[in-house]
Structure formats: C-alpha cells, structure tokens
Coordinates of C-alpha atoms (C1' of nucleotides) in Angstrom, one line a residue:
Chain Z
M508 CA 92.3 115.9 118.4
L509 CA 95.8 116.0 118.9
D510 CA 96.7 112.8 120.6
P511 CA 98.4 110.6 118.6
V512 CA 95.8 107.8 117.9
S513 CA 93.6 110.9 116.8
R514 CA 95.7 111.8 114.2
V515 CA 96.5 108.0 113.0
R516 CA 92.6 107.9 113.0
R517 CA 92.3 111.2 111.1
F518 CA 94.6 109.8 108.5
N519 CA 92.7 106.5 108.5
R520 CA 89.5 108.7 107.7
A521 CA 91.2 110.7 105.0
V522 CA 92.6 107.6 103.6
T523 CA 89.9 105.5 103.4
S524 CA 87.5 107.7 101.3
A525 CA 90.9 108.1 98.8
V526 CA 90.7 104.6 98.5
G527 CA 87.3 104.5 97.8
A528 CA 87.6 107.1 94.6
L529 CA 90.0 104.8 93.3
D530 CA 87.8 101.8 93.3
T531 CA 85.0 103.8 91.9
S532 CA 87.0 105.0 89.3
F533 CA 87.7 101.1 88.2
L534 CA 83.9 100.5 88.1
G535 CA 83.7 103.5 85.5
R536 CA 84.9 100.2 83.1
G537 CA 82.0 98.8 83.2
R538 CA 83.3 95.4 84.9
P539 CA 82.5 94.3 88.8
L540 CA 85.7 95.4 91.3
G541 CA 86.3 91.8 91.5
A542 CA 86.9 90.7 87.6
A543 CA 89.0 94.3 87.5
R544 CA 91.2 93.1 89.9
V545 CA 91.8 89.7 88.8
L546 CA 92.5 91.0 85.2
N547 CA 95.0 93.7 86.9
A548 CA 96.8 90.8 88.8
I549 CA 97.4 89.2 85.2
G550 CA 98.4 92.5 83.7
H551 CA 101.3 92.7 86.6
G552 CA 102.2 89.0 85.5
R553 CA 100.6 86.8 87.8
S554 CA 99.6 84.2 85.5
D555 CA 99.0 80.7 87.7
V556 CA 95.4 80.9 88.7
A557 CA 96.5 79.3 92.5
E558 CA 99.0 82.3 92.6
I559 CA 96.3 85.1 91.7
R560 CA 93.4 83.3 94.0
D561 CA 96.3 83.6 96.6
Y562 CA 97.2 87.3 96.3
L563 CA 93.8 88.0 95.8
G564 CA 92.2 86.0 98.6
L565 CA 89.6 84.7 96.7
D566 CA 87.7 81.5 96.9
S567 CA 88.7 78.8 94.2
G568 CA 85.1 78.8 92.9
L569 CA 84.7 82.5 93.0
M570 CA 88.0 82.9 91.3
S571 CA 87.0 80.3 88.7
R572 CA 83.6 82.4 88.0
L573 CA 85.6 85.6 87.8
L574 CA 87.9 84.1 85.5
R575 CA 85.5 82.5 82.9
S576 CA 83.5 86.0 82.7
L577 CA 87.0 88.0 81.9
E578 CA 87.3 84.7 79.1
D579 CA 83.6 85.1 78.1
E580 CA 84.6 89.0 77.5
G581 CA 87.6 88.1 75.5
M582 CA 89.9 89.4 77.7
V583 CA 91.7 86.3 78.9
E584 CA 93.0 83.2 77.5
T585 CA 93.7 80.0 79.8
H586 CA 96.2 77.2 78.9
A587 CA 97.1 73.8 80.9
H588 CA 100.5 74.5 82.7
D589 CA 103.2 72.9 80.7
D590 CA 104.3 70.8 83.6
D591 CA 101.2 69.9 85.3
A592 CA 98.3 69.7 83.1
R593 CA 95.7 70.5 86.4
R594 CA 97.0 73.7 86.8
R595 CA 95.9 76.5 84.7
V596 CA 97.9 79.7 83.5
A597 CA 96.2 82.9 82.4
K598 CA 97.4 85.8 80.2
L599 CA 95.8 88.6 78.9
T600 CA 94.7 88.8 74.8
R601 CA 95.0 91.9 73.0
A602 CA 92.1 93.0 73.8
G603 CA 92.9 92.0 77.5
R604 CA 96.2 94.3 77.7
R605 CA 94.4 97.1 75.9
E606 CA 92.0 97.0 78.7
F607 CA 94.8 96.5 81.3
A608 CA 96.6 99.7 80.0
A609 CA 93.5 101.5 80.5
Y610 CA 93.3 100.8 84.2
E611 CA 96.8 101.5 84.4
A612 CA 96.2 105.0 82.9
L613 CA 93.7 105.2 85.8
S614 CA 95.7 104.4 88.4
N615 CA 98.4 106.5 87.1
A616 CA 96.2 109.6 86.4
Q617 CA 94.8 109.5 90.2
A618 CA 98.3 109.1 91.2
E619 CA 99.6 112.1 89.3
G620 CA 96.1 113.9 90.7
F621 CA 97.5 113.5 93.7
L622 CA 100.7 115.4 93.5
A623 CA 99.5 118.0 91.3
H624 CA 99.1 121.6 92.7
H625 CA 101.2 120.3 95.6
S626 CA 104.4 122.8 95.9
Q627 CA 106.3 120.5 98.1
R628 CA 106.1 117.2 96.2
E629 CA 109.1 116.0 97.7
A630 CA 108.1 116.3 101.0
L631 CA 104.7 114.7 100.1
L632 CA 106.6 111.8 98.6
A633 CA 108.6 111.2 101.5
A634 CA 106.0 111.2 103.7
M635 CA 104.3 108.4 101.6
D636 CA 107.3 106.3 101.3
M637 CA 107.6 106.7 105.0
I638 CA 104.1 105.5 105.8
A639 CA 103.7 102.8 103.3
S640 CA 107.1 101.4 104.6
A641 CA 105.9 101.3 108.2
L642 CA 102.8 99.6 106.8
T643 CA 104.4 97.0 105.0
R644 CA 107.0 96.8 107.8
E645 CA 106.3 93.0 108.2
R646 CA 106.5 92.6 104.4
V647 CA 110.2 94.0 104.1
A648 CA 112.0 91.5 101.8
L649 CA 115.8 91.2 102.6
A650 CA 117.7 89.6 99.3
E651 CA 120.9 88.8 98.0
M652 CA 121.3 90.9 94.7
D653 CA 124.6 91.9 92.5
P654 CA 126.2 94.9 93.7
Q655 CA 125.5 96.3 90.2
C656 CA 122.3 95.8 89.8
E657 CA 119.8 98.7 89.6
E658 CA 118.7 98.3 92.9
A659 CA 121.8 98.0 94.2
R660 CA 122.9 101.1 92.4
Y661 CA 120.3 103.1 93.7
C662 CA 120.8 102.3 97.2
L663 CA 124.4 103.0 96.8
G664 CA 123.8 106.7 95.0
E665 CA 121.3 107.7 98.3
Y666 CA 124.3 106.4 100.4
Y667 CA 126.9 108.3 98.9
A668 CA 124.3 111.4 99.0
E669 CA 123.5 111.3 102.6
L670 CA 127.3 110.9 103.3
G671 CA 127.9 114.1 101.4
R672 CA 125.2 115.8 103.3
R673 CA 126.2 114.5 106.8
F674 CA 130.0 114.9 106.7
K675 CA 131.3 118.4 107.1
Q676 CA 133.6 117.8 104.5
G677 CA 131.3 116.3 102.1
F678 CA 131.8 113.0 100.5
D679 CA 133.6 111.6 97.5
V680 CA 133.5 108.2 96.3
S681 CA 136.7 108.3 94.5
L682 CA 138.9 109.2 97.7
S683 CA 137.4 106.4 99.9
R684 CA 138.1 102.5 99.4
D685 CA 135.5 101.8 97.4
P686 CA 135.0 98.4 97.2
D687 CA 135.2 96.5 94.2
A688 CA 132.0 94.9 93.1
K689 CA 133.6 91.4 92.8
D690 CA 134.6 91.4 96.6
M691 CA 130.8 91.7 97.1
R692 CA 129.8 88.8 95.1
R693 CA 129.9 85.0 96.3
P694 CA 132.0 83.5 97.2
R695 CA 134.3 86.1 98.7
G696 CA 131.1 88.1 100.2
A697 CA 127.7 89.3 99.4
F698 CA 125.5 92.7 98.5
I699 CA 122.1 92.6 100.6
V700 CA 119.3 94.7 99.8
A701 CA 116.1 95.3 101.5
T702 CA 113.0 95.8 99.7
S703 CA 109.5 96.8 100.5
D704 CA 106.9 96.2 97.5
T705 CA 109.4 96.9 94.5
L706 CA 111.3 100.1 96.6
P707 CA 114.7 99.4 97.9
I708 CA 114.8 100.9 101.1
G709 CA 118.0 99.5 102.6
C710 CA 121.4 97.6 101.6
V711 CA 124.5 96.4 103.1
G712 CA 127.7 95.0 101.7
L713 CA 129.9 92.0 102.9
K714 CA 132.9 92.4 101.2
G715 CA 135.4 89.6 101.3
T716 CA 139.6 90.6 101.9
D717 CA 142.8 88.6 102.0
H718 CA 143.8 89.4 105.3
G719 CA 141.6 86.7 107.3
Y720 CA 138.5 88.9 107.8
A721 CA 135.6 90.2 105.7
E722 CA 134.4 93.8 106.1
I723 CA 130.7 95.2 106.8
K724 CA 130.5 97.9 104.0
R725 CA 127.6 100.6 102.7
L726 CA 125.1 100.0 105.5
W727 CA 122.2 102.1 104.4
V728 CA 118.7 102.4 105.5
A729 CA 116.4 104.9 103.4
P730 CA 115.0 108.0 105.7
A731 CA 111.3 106.8 104.8
A732 CA 112.5 103.5 106.7
R733 CA 113.9 104.7 109.7
G734 CA 112.5 103.6 112.9
L735 CA 111.8 100.2 111.5
R736 CA 115.1 98.4 112.8
L737 CA 115.8 97.6 109.5
G738 CA 119.5 98.7 110.2
R739 CA 120.1 95.8 112.6
R740 CA 117.9 93.3 110.1
L741 CA 120.5 94.3 107.7
M742 CA 123.2 93.8 109.8
D743 CA 121.8 90.3 111.1
A744 CA 121.3 89.0 107.5
A745 CA 125.1 90.1 106.7
E746 CA 126.4 88.3 109.7
D747 CA 124.4 85.2 108.8
T748 CA 125.5 85.2 105.2
A749 CA 129.1 85.8 106.6
R750 CA 128.7 82.5 108.8
G751 CA 127.5 80.7 106.0
L752 CA 130.3 81.8 104.0
G753 CA 132.9 80.3 106.9
I754 CA 133.8 83.7 107.7
A755 CA 135.0 83.9 111.7
L756 CA 135.9 87.8 112.1
L757 CA 134.3 90.8 110.5
R758 CA 135.6 94.6 110.7
L759 CA 133.9 97.7 109.9
D760 CA 134.7 101.3 109.3
T761 CA 132.4 104.2 110.3
N762 CA 132.1 108.0 111.1
S763 CA 131.5 109.9 114.5
A764 CA 129.0 112.0 112.0
L765 CA 126.8 109.0 112.2
P766 CA 125.8 108.5 115.7
E767 CA 123.1 106.0 115.1
A768 CA 125.4 103.7 113.6
G769 CA 128.0 103.5 115.9
Q770 CA 125.1 103.1 118.5
L771 CA 123.9 99.9 116.9
Y772 CA 127.4 98.3 116.6
R773 CA 127.7 99.1 120.3
T774 CA 124.7 97.2 121.5
T775 CA 124.9 94.2 118.8
G776 CA 128.3 92.8 119.8
W777 CA 130.8 95.0 118.0
R778 CA 134.1 95.8 119.9
E779 CA 135.7 99.4 118.9
I780 CA 139.3 98.7 117.5
P781 CA 141.9 101.1 116.7
R782 CA 142.5 102.2 113.1
F783 CA 142.8 99.2 110.5
N784 CA 142.9 101.4 107.2
D785 CA 143.8 104.5 105.6
D786 CA 140.7 105.7 104.3
P787 CA 140.4 109.2 104.9
Y788 CA 136.5 109.3 106.0
P789 CA 136.3 106.7 108.9
D790 CA 137.1 107.7 112.3
L791 CA 135.9 104.5 114.2
F792 CA 136.8 101.1 113.7
F793 CA 134.9 98.1 114.8
E794 CA 135.2 94.1 115.0
K795 CA 133.2 91.4 115.9
R796 CA 134.0 87.4 116.0
L797 CA 131.4 85.2 114.7
Chain P
M314 CA 110.1 101.7 90.7
L315 CA 111.3 105.3 91.5
D316 CA 109.3 107.3 89.9
P317 CA 106.9 110.0 91.6
V318 CA 103.6 108.0 90.0
S319 CA 105.3 104.3 91.3
R320 CA 105.6 105.9 94.8
V321 CA 102.3 106.8 95.0
R322 CA 101.2 103.8 93.5
R323 CA 103.1 101.6 96.4
F324 CA 101.6 104.1 98.7
N325 CA 98.1 103.4 97.7
R326 CA 98.9 99.5 97.5
A327 CA 99.9 99.7 100.9
V328 CA 97.2 101.9 102.6
T329 CA 94.1 99.9 101.1
S330 CA 95.3 96.5 102.9
A331 CA 95.6 98.1 105.7
V332 CA 92.3 100.0 105.5
G333 CA 91.1 96.7 104.3
A334 CA 92.4 95.0 107.8
L335 CA 90.5 97.4 110.0
D336 CA 87.0 97.0 107.9
T337 CA 87.7 92.9 108.5
S338 CA 88.3 93.9 112.3
F339 CA 84.7 95.6 112.2
L340 CA 83.0 92.4 111.1
G341 CA 84.5 90.7 113.9
R342 CA 81.7 91.9 115.9
G343 CA 79.2 90.0 113.7
R344 CA 77.3 93.0 112.1
P345 CA 77.5 94.2 108.7
L346 CA 79.8 97.0 107.9
G347 CA 76.7 98.9 106.8
A348 CA 74.8 98.9 110.2
A349 CA 78.2 99.3 111.9
R350 CA 78.8 102.4 110.1
V351 CA 75.5 103.9 111.0
L352 CA 76.1 102.7 114.9
N353 CA 79.6 104.9 114.7
A354 CA 78.2 107.7 113.1
I355 CA 75.2 107.9 115.6
G356 CA 78.1 107.2 118.3
H357 CA 80.2 110.3 117.2
G358 CA 77.2 112.3 118.0
R359 CA 75.4 112.5 114.4
S360 CA 71.9 111.8 115.5
D361 CA 69.7 113.5 112.7
V362 CA 68.7 110.6 110.1
A363 CA 68.9 112.8 107.1
E364 CA 72.4 113.8 108.5
I365 CA 73.9 110.4 109.2
R366 CA 72.4 109.1 105.6
D367 CA 74.1 112.2 104.1
Y368 CA 77.2 111.5 105.8
L369 CA 77.4 107.9 104.7
G370 CA 76.3 108.7 101.2
L371 CA 73.3 106.0 101.5
D372 CA 69.8 105.8 99.9
S373 CA 67.0 106.3 102.2
G374 CA 65.5 103.0 101.9
L375 CA 68.9 101.2 102.8
M376 CA 69.7 103.6 105.8
S377 CA 65.9 103.1 107.1
R378 CA 66.3 99.0 107.3
L379 CA 70.1 99.5 108.5
L380 CA 68.7 101.5 111.3
R381 CA 65.7 99.1 111.9
S382 CA 68.2 96.2 112.3
L383 CA 70.0 98.3 114.8
E384 CA 66.9 99.0 116.5
D385 CA 65.9 94.6 116.4
E386 CA 69.3 94.7 117.8
G387 CA 68.3 96.9 120.6
M388 CA 71.1 99.3 119.9
V389 CA 69.5 102.3 118.8
E390 CA 66.5 104.0 119.9
T391 CA 64.7 106.5 117.3
H392 CA 62.3 109.3 118.2
A393 CA 60.8 112.0 116.0
H394 CA 62.2 115.0 116.0
D395 CA 60.7 118.1 118.7
D396 CA 60.3 120.6 115.8
D397 CA 59.3 118.7 113.0
A398 CA 57.5 114.8 113.6
R399 CA 58.5 114.0 110.4
R400 CA 62.0 113.7 110.8
R401 CA 63.8 111.2 113.4
V402 CA 66.3 111.5 115.8
A403 CA 68.3 108.3 116.4
K404 CA 70.4 107.5 119.9
L405 CA 72.2 104.8 120.9
T406 CA 70.8 102.6 124.1
R407 CA 72.9 101.5 126.9
A408 CA 74.3 98.6 124.8
G409 CA 74.7 100.6 122.1
R410 CA 77.0 102.8 123.5
R411 CA 78.8 99.7 124.7
E412 CA 79.2 98.4 121.4
F413 CA 80.5 101.6 120.4
A414 CA 83.0 101.8 122.8
A415 CA 84.0 98.4 121.5
Y416 CA 84.2 99.9 118.3
E417 CA 86.2 102.9 119.0
A418 CA 88.7 100.4 121.1
L419 CA 89.2 98.3 117.8
S420 CA 89.9 101.2 116.2
N421 CA 92.2 102.8 118.8
A422 CA 93.9 99.6 119.0
Q423 CA 94.5 99.5 115.5
A424 CA 96.0 103.0 115.7
E425 CA 98.2 102.2 118.5
G426 CA 99.4 98.9 116.8
F427 CA 100.5 101.1 113.5
L428 CA 102.4 103.2 116.0
A429 CA 104.0 100.7 118.1
H430 CA 107.5 99.4 118.1
H431 CA 108.3 102.3 115.7
S432 CA 111.0 104.2 117.2
Q433 CA 110.3 107.8 115.1
R434 CA 106.8 108.1 116.0
E435 CA 106.8 111.9 115.5
A436 CA 108.4 111.8 112.1
L437 CA 105.6 109.2 111.2
L438 CA 102.8 111.0 112.6
A439 CA 104.1 114.4 111.0
A440 CA 103.9 112.0 107.8
M441 CA 100.6 111.1 108.4
D442 CA 99.5 114.4 109.2
M443 CA 100.9 115.4 106.0
I444 CA 98.9 113.0 103.7
A445 CA 95.9 113.4 105.3
S446 CA 95.9 117.3 104.7
A447 CA 96.6 116.6 101.0
L448 CA 94.0 114.2 100.5
T449 CA 91.2 116.6 102.0
R450 CA 92.8 119.8 101.0
E451 CA 89.3 120.8 99.5
R452 CA 87.8 120.0 102.6
V453 CA 89.5 122.3 104.7
A454 CA 87.4 124.7 106.8
L455 CA 88.2 128.1 107.9
A456 CA 86.1 129.5 110.9
E457 CA 86.0 132.4 113.0
M458 CA 87.0 131.1 116.6
D459 CA 87.6 132.4 119.9
P460 CA 91.3 133.4 120.3
Q461 CA 91.6 131.6 123.4
C462 CA 89.6 128.5 122.8
E463 CA 91.6 125.1 122.8
E464 CA 92.2 125.1 118.7
A465 CA 93.4 128.7 118.9
R466 CA 96.0 128.1 121.8
Y467 CA 97.1 124.9 119.9
C468 CA 97.7 127.1 117.0
L469 CA 99.7 129.7 118.5
G470 CA 101.7 127.5 120.8
E471 CA 102.9 125.5 117.9
Y472 CA 103.3 129.3 116.0
Y473 CA 105.5 130.2 119.0
A474 CA 107.5 127.1 118.9
E475 CA 108.2 127.5 115.3
L476 CA 109.4 131.1 115.7
G477 CA 111.7 129.9 118.7
R478 CA 113.2 127.1 116.2
R479 CA 113.7 129.6 113.1
F480 CA 114.8 132.9 114.8
K481 CA 118.6 133.1 115.6
Q482 CA 117.8 134.5 119.0
G483 CA 114.6 132.5 119.4
F484 CA 111.3 133.9 120.7
D485 CA 110.0 134.8 123.9
V486 CA 106.4 135.7 123.7
S487 CA 106.5 138.0 126.6
L488 CA 109.1 140.2 124.9
S489 CA 106.6 140.5 121.8
R490 CA 103.8 142.7 121.6
D491 CA 101.4 140.0 122.2
P492 CA 98.4 140.9 121.0
D493 CA 95.3 141.3 123.2
A494 CA 92.8 138.4 122.6
K495 CA 90.0 141.0 123.0
D496 CA 91.5 143.1 120.3
M497 CA 91.0 139.7 118.2
R498 CA 87.5 139.6 119.0
R499 CA 84.4 141.0 116.9
P500 CA 83.7 143.7 116.5
R501 CA 87.2 145.1 116.7
G502 CA 89.0 141.9 115.1
A503 CA 88.6 138.1 114.5
F504 CA 90.8 134.9 114.6
I505 CA 90.5 132.7 112.0
V506 CA 91.6 128.7 112.2
A507 CA 91.4 126.4 109.5
T508 CA 91.0 122.9 110.5
S509 CA 91.0 119.8 108.3
D510 CA 88.7 117.1 109.8
T511 CA 89.0 118.0 113.5
L512 CA 92.9 118.8 113.1
P513 CA 93.9 122.6 113.6
I514 CA 96.3 123.0 110.5
G515 CA 96.7 126.7 110.2
C516 CA 95.5 130.2 111.8
V517 CA 95.4 134.1 111.7
G518 CA 94.4 136.8 113.7
L519 CA 92.9 140.3 113.0
K520 CA 93.7 142.7 115.3
G521 CA 91.9 146.1 115.5
T522 CA 93.4 148.8 117.0
D523 CA 92.7 152.7 117.6
H524 CA 95.3 154.1 114.6
G525 CA 93.1 153.8 111.8
Y526 CA 94.3 150.5 110.8
A527 CA 93.8 147.0 111.7
E528 CA 96.9 144.3 112.0
I529 CA 97.3 141.1 110.7
K530 CA 99.1 138.9 113.3
R531 CA 100.0 135.2 113.8
L532 CA 99.7 134.0 110.3
W533 CA 100.6 130.3 110.7
V534 CA 100.1 127.0 108.6
A535 CA 101.2 123.4 110.2
P536 CA 104.5 122.0 108.6
A537 CA 102.0 119.1 107.6
A538 CA 99.8 121.4 105.4
R539 CA 102.4 123.5 103.7
G540 CA 102.0 123.4 99.9
L541 CA 98.2 123.5 99.8
R542 CA 98.4 127.4 99.5
L543 CA 96.7 127.6 102.7
G544 CA 98.3 130.7 103.9
R545 CA 96.9 132.4 101.0
R546 CA 93.5 131.0 102.1
L547 CA 93.6 132.5 105.2
M548 CA 95.0 135.9 104.4
D549 CA 92.0 136.0 101.9
A550 CA 89.7 135.1 104.9
A551 CA 90.8 137.8 107.0
E552 CA 91.0 140.5 104.2
D553 CA 87.5 139.5 103.4
T554 CA 86.8 139.8 107.4
A555 CA 88.4 143.3 107.5
R556 CA 86.5 144.4 104.9
G557 CA 83.2 143.1 106.4
L558 CA 84.2 145.1 109.4
G559 CA 84.4 148.3 107.8
I560 CA 88.4 148.3 108.0
A561 CA 90.2 150.3 105.2
L562 CA 94.1 149.8 105.9
L563 CA 95.7 146.7 106.9
R564 CA 99.5 146.4 108.4
L565 CA 101.5 143.9 109.4
D566 CA 105.1 142.9 110.6
T567 CA 107.2 139.8 109.9
N568 CA 110.9 138.8 109.8
S569 CA 113.2 138.1 106.9
A570 CA 114.1 134.7 108.3
L571 CA 110.2 133.8 107.3
P572 CA 111.2 134.2 103.5
E573 CA 108.0 132.2 102.8
A574 CA 105.7 135.0 104.6
G575 CA 107.4 137.8 103.2
Q576 CA 107.0 136.4 99.5
L577 CA 103.1 135.7 100.2
Y578 CA 102.7 139.4 101.1
R579 CA 104.6 140.9 98.3
T580 CA 102.6 138.6 95.7
T581 CA 99.3 139.5 97.1
G582 CA 99.4 142.9 96.8
W583 CA 100.7 144.1 100.3
R584 CA 103.4 147.0 100.1
E585 CA 106.7 147.4 102.0
I586 CA 106.4 150.3 104.4
P587 CA 108.7 151.5 107.3
R588 CA 108.8 150.0 110.9
F589 CA 105.5 151.4 112.4
N590 CA 106.3 150.2 115.6
D591 CA 109.0 149.1 118.5
D592 CA 108.3 145.4 118.6
P593 CA 111.8 143.7 118.7
Y594 CA 111.1 140.6 116.9
P595 CA 110.0 141.9 113.2
D596 CA 112.4 143.8 110.6
L597 CA 109.9 143.9 107.9
F598 CA 106.7 145.7 107.4
F599 CA 103.9 145.8 105.1
E600 CA 100.7 147.6 104.2
K601 CA 97.7 146.9 102.1
R602 CA 94.8 149.2 101.6
L603 CA 92.1 147.4 100.9
Chain N
dG24 C1' 41.2 124.0 103.8
dA25 C1' 43.4 122.3 99.7
dT26 C1' 47.4 121.3 97.7
dA27 C1' 52.4 120.7 97.0
dT28 C1' 56.3 119.6 99.4
dT29 C1' 59.0 116.7 102.8
dA30 C1' 61.1 112.8 105.6
dT31 C1' 60.9 108.5 106.1
dC32 C1' 59.7 103.9 105.5
dT33 C1' 58.1 99.5 102.7
dG34 C1' 58.0 96.0 99.2
dA35 C1' 59.9 94.3 94.9
dC36 C1' 64.1 93.5 92.7
dT37 C1' 69.1 93.3 91.3
dA38 C1' 74.1 93.2 91.5
dA39 C1' 77.9 91.5 93.4
dG40 C1' 80.8 88.8 96.8
dG41 C1' 81.3 85.0 98.8
dT42 C1' 80.4 79.5 100.5
dC43 C1' 80.2 74.8 100.6
dA44 C1' 79.8 70.3 98.4
dG45 C1' 80.5 67.5 95.3
dC46 C1' 82.8 66.6 90.7
dT47 C1' 86.4 65.8 87.1
dA48 C1' 90.7 65.0 85.3
dA49 C1' 96.0 65.0 86.5
dT50 C1' 99.5 63.7 89.2
dG51 C1' 102.2 61.4 93.1
dC52 C1' 102.8 57.4 95.8
dT53 C1' 103.1 52.5 96.8
Chain S
dA575 C1' 98.2 49.1 88.6
dG576 C1' 95.5 51.2 92.5
dC577 C1' 94.6 54.6 95.4
dA578 C1' 95.1 59.4 97.6
dT579 C1' 95.8 64.1 96.5
dT580 C1' 95.7 68.2 94.2
dA581 C1' 93.9 72.2 91.1
dG582 C1' 90.1 73.8 89.4
dC583 C1' 85.3 73.6 87.9
dT584 C1' 79.9 73.9 88.7
dG585 C1' 75.3 74.2 90.8
dA586 C1' 73.2 75.8 94.5
dC587 C1' 72.6 78.8 98.0
dC588 C1' 73.6 82.7 101.3
dT589 C1' 74.1 87.7 102.5
dT590 C1' 75.2 92.7 101.6
dA591 C1' 74.8 96.7 99.4
dG592 C1' 72.4 99.1 96.7
dT593 C1' 67.9 100.9 93.6
dC594 C1' 63.8 102.4 92.7
dA595 C1' 58.5 103.2 92.5
dG596 C1' 55.1 103.9 95.5
dA597 C1' 53.2 104.4 100.6
dT598 C1' 52.4 107.7 104.6
dA599 C1' 52.3 111.1 107.8
dA600 C1' 53.4 115.7 109.2
dT601 C1' 54.7 120.1 107.7
dA602 C1' 54.6 124.3 104.6
dT603 C1' 52.4 127.1 101.1
dC604 C1' 48.9 129.5 98.9

DNA sequence: GATATTATCTGACTAAGGTCAGCTAATGCT
DNA sequence: AGCATTAGCTGACCTTAGTCAGATAATATC
C-alpha cells in the first residue's frame, strides 16, 4: 500500500481512467477517435501526411482512409506538396477549423474542470509539471535560442525569482553584472534553452568576453525538472558549444547558497579559482579548460 | 505555453502516451487487453462475475465471452456460487496465477522504470500522490477503522511526524495526552480513515471521555490530499458519528502553529473556549454543541 | 405451485482499428 | 532514357470491442 511501486501504480490507475474520460468526451462529436486525432493533429499545425502518420503511429493505409473520411465530411482539404507532387499536404477547411475549435474547447474544459474547486492550484500544477517532465525526460530538447526570445525571458525571470528566494539578502538584477544579450549570441556566445513538450524547463548562457575566456551564466533548471540530471546536460551542451566556437577556457561564478550547483561543477571537471570579478552576489569561482 | 490550462494539457499528453505504453506491454503476453483486464481483476481478488463486470464496465455478453476465452486457455475456472447457483465465481488456476504474476511483474517493472534514475524520488512520489488524490477526489472513501490497524497507525505516524516538523519545539508523543485506543472504539468513540484507492490520506479520532463530552483528536490530511476539503469531510463524519453515539458536546485542542486547522474549526460552528486540559502542546481550545 | 425476477450465456450483428499486398504516379539516380 | 525508389492509395481481410435480443436455469415472490 505504501511502497513506492504501489504509489506509482495507484497513480497509473487514477490517470488511466481520467485519460479514458477525455477520449469519451471526444467521441461525443460523432467521429471515431482515429479521425478525431488526425483532425486535431492537422489543427495543431501538422500538415504533411507522412508527419501526421508518424506522429500518430498509423499505418499508411489506415491514415489514407482516415484522411479520406475527413475529406468526405468536408473538414479537410489535401493538395499535392509544392516541391514534391507525390507528397500530400492536408489543411483544415473552414468547417474543419470550427470542429477543431470544438475539440480544443473540450480539452480546455476538462483541464479547467480538473483545476476547479481545488484550493491549491499552484501546488497541483507544479506536481503535474514535475510528472510530465519525468515522463518525457528522454524527449527534453535542448536548442539554442535568442537570449531575448519569449522562452529565454521566461527562464531568466524564473531564475531571478529563485535567486531572490534563496539569497538571504534577496537578488536585484540591476546590481548584478547582467550579461548583455549580444554577448550570448553567436559568434561571441550562445543561449541554450531546454524544453519539454513546449514548456521551457531550463537554460544556460555562454557569454563571450574580451579577456581570453568565456563565462557560463544563468544556469537554471525548473523545480519541476530537478532530479533529471538536466543541469549536467545543459552544462555539457554549453561546453560543446564553446568548443565549437573555439573557446579554450571557461569561467563561472556562483554562490554557496546554491550547493547543488557547486556540487555539479566540482564533479564535472571544474576547478575552484580566486574571485575574478567584482559582482556582489557570487562567493565561489570556477574555471575549466576545454 | 505557461497558462494553467496549457500545463494541464501538457500533463495529459505526457500521461496519455505513458498509459498507452503500459497497455502495449500488456499486449505482449499475446492476449487481448479485455481478457488481460479480466484476468487481472480476478488476480486482484475479484471473484464474482457480476463484480468484475461492474468494475470493468463490461456488457454481460462480452464478459461472458472473455471469461470463456480465459477458461479455454486454462487460466480460469468458474464454479456456481455456494448460496446462489445462478451466480458464477471465477478463480485462477495454477497457470492463471503464473500469468497474473507475469502481468504484475510488468506493472511493477514499469513503475520502477519510472522511478529509476530520478534523484528526487520522494518529491516525485509526493507529486503523484497529489495528482492521484485530486483525480479520484470524488472516490475518497471514509470508513471507521480500528485505531490500531495498519492504516490508522500509518496515518498517526505521518501526523506525529508533521507535528514534529511544524512545532518549533518538536513533538514527542509520550509527552502529549495520547488517547487510549480503546477510547476511540465504539461505543465510546470511533476512528475514521479516509482512503483514496487503497492509500490512506487522512484520519480523525473521536475519543470518548467520562466528563460529559467527547474529544476530536488526530485530525490529519496527507499533504498530497490538501485542497480537496477533506478536513471538512472528516470533521463532518466525526460529528455525525458522535451524534449517532448520542454525544451532545464535542471539544478539541489544537495549536496556533496549525492555522489551517483553527480556520476550519472557526468556520464550521466551533467556539473558542478556555484551556480544558494540561497537555503541553495545544494553545487553542474549541467546543461545539451538536 | 405459478409467475416474476435474476444472473449468465449464446447467437447475430456492427464499428473501429489495424495489416498487407499490390497499384499508381512522381521523383531520384545513373 | 531507363530503372529503382518513394509517397500515398485501394481492396481484401482480420481481430477486438461492443450491442442487443432472446434462451436457460436458478431463485424470489405471491
């Protein structure tokens, strides 16, 4: 009853019936689930027939028939691909977009229903984020992004908020040596964001300098994604990027109030060095030769 | 991307594919899912055909055929019920028990796989408990249990641990006026446990005294189940039980370090009264006339 | 004892999902 | 130009899940 495996299995049971309920509500629109899935895949922007087939794991014959039935219903139109007339591209008709919106409304309603009447929404959402991250761990994607894009700004905002909570004296970005966005763009540096199924869950910045080394900045992992060794993956990616840019020496600063960060650096080949800047927040300094 | 509904839907997507993976692994044993479910239901102790049918939501014709196919495979034997020869009782054969064990092993392996390589197991399990409780909120069952049964002891252990964390001075059961188990058994009192799909998630004790009133003791709600208004449900059940036992006056003590408890009492008809015992831990005392 | 109710089973039927071999037309390669 | 490959389509077929109307036998009710 109380061992970890039983708890996971209890969770599985609870979730299985919830998933079944959503499927049932989808059936309410009078269309088999297979066709509804295809329609939704197209609505979410997947247009290439092969891409949809791959995403939904369908046999090509079945896919073809489902697409045909949606065409007969007037929900979908297909055209030959511009570059390759063998390939087909599907798009929603006006009626199809209306139908897709109805499915979206159902999904949203069930999500809202789940949150409704729960007085600890934020805790519940954090739990869901954590589980979704754990379940899709092997599908976490790292990608270089502009340090001023929406995803990056979200990560940095969360990062600053967390420093504010964890530093006794709080954290004020304007007092810190805020890296210039242009120093974290190629070819001087880079900014890497980890996303799990559209949700940003971590980031790291590689900041170019004019002093013969680059700096690692803004390493952050969302609370929901801790325990997945994402920090290590981000650092590996940042170091690889640095190597690719021909950078031979990396430095970083951190604070002893973030022990898990120091621990990560120490176990991945970083060497503690004396203070190399006058930023008021850090009290620990590291260096790594690539 | 970051609004609550998107986060719930991301969770749904993650979980849907995980559930599908478990179903697929079940298919690996060469038996359709329907038959596998019946076999597992029997393995988990459901023997009455009608009970299984009801649990799995199957049509009686379908159920009959699935049971027949399991019999043909030699996994299951059915007999007429002792008291009513119309009813049938199913039990696993030796081969059926072996097959059931194989399914159990699959379920356990996938649960263990989920937990494996995750360095924050306890946080992950707590998140799963919370979500499972929220999903099965309307299926939380309150039942009177013996205050010394396994479920009750688990709840009390968690309750003491939580007091230890929340009281500045810690909590030592032996210093508190630990209610005698016999005072929380009928007809003097009762002990009520809330369970969600086998997991105990809350409790409350009704302790009989010889002073013309009964006391509410050991009200506890698991962290994973907070926000579901379970505390209120437990209190309602305890008060109903007290009424049923002919008790006209209830008292309780609590501590201002547990503000949510005080809040609950104040909004449900309890009236603050002066200290009525010499227990060192409580600093707030309430009374309610039924 | 007759009649109604029940628990389960059987046969007939349907929908949905899925597989597979072969077809057509476009494209890539030499 | 000729051949192989690729993307998608079609027809034939199968399994699973599910529904529904009786049939059968045991039990409950009057």
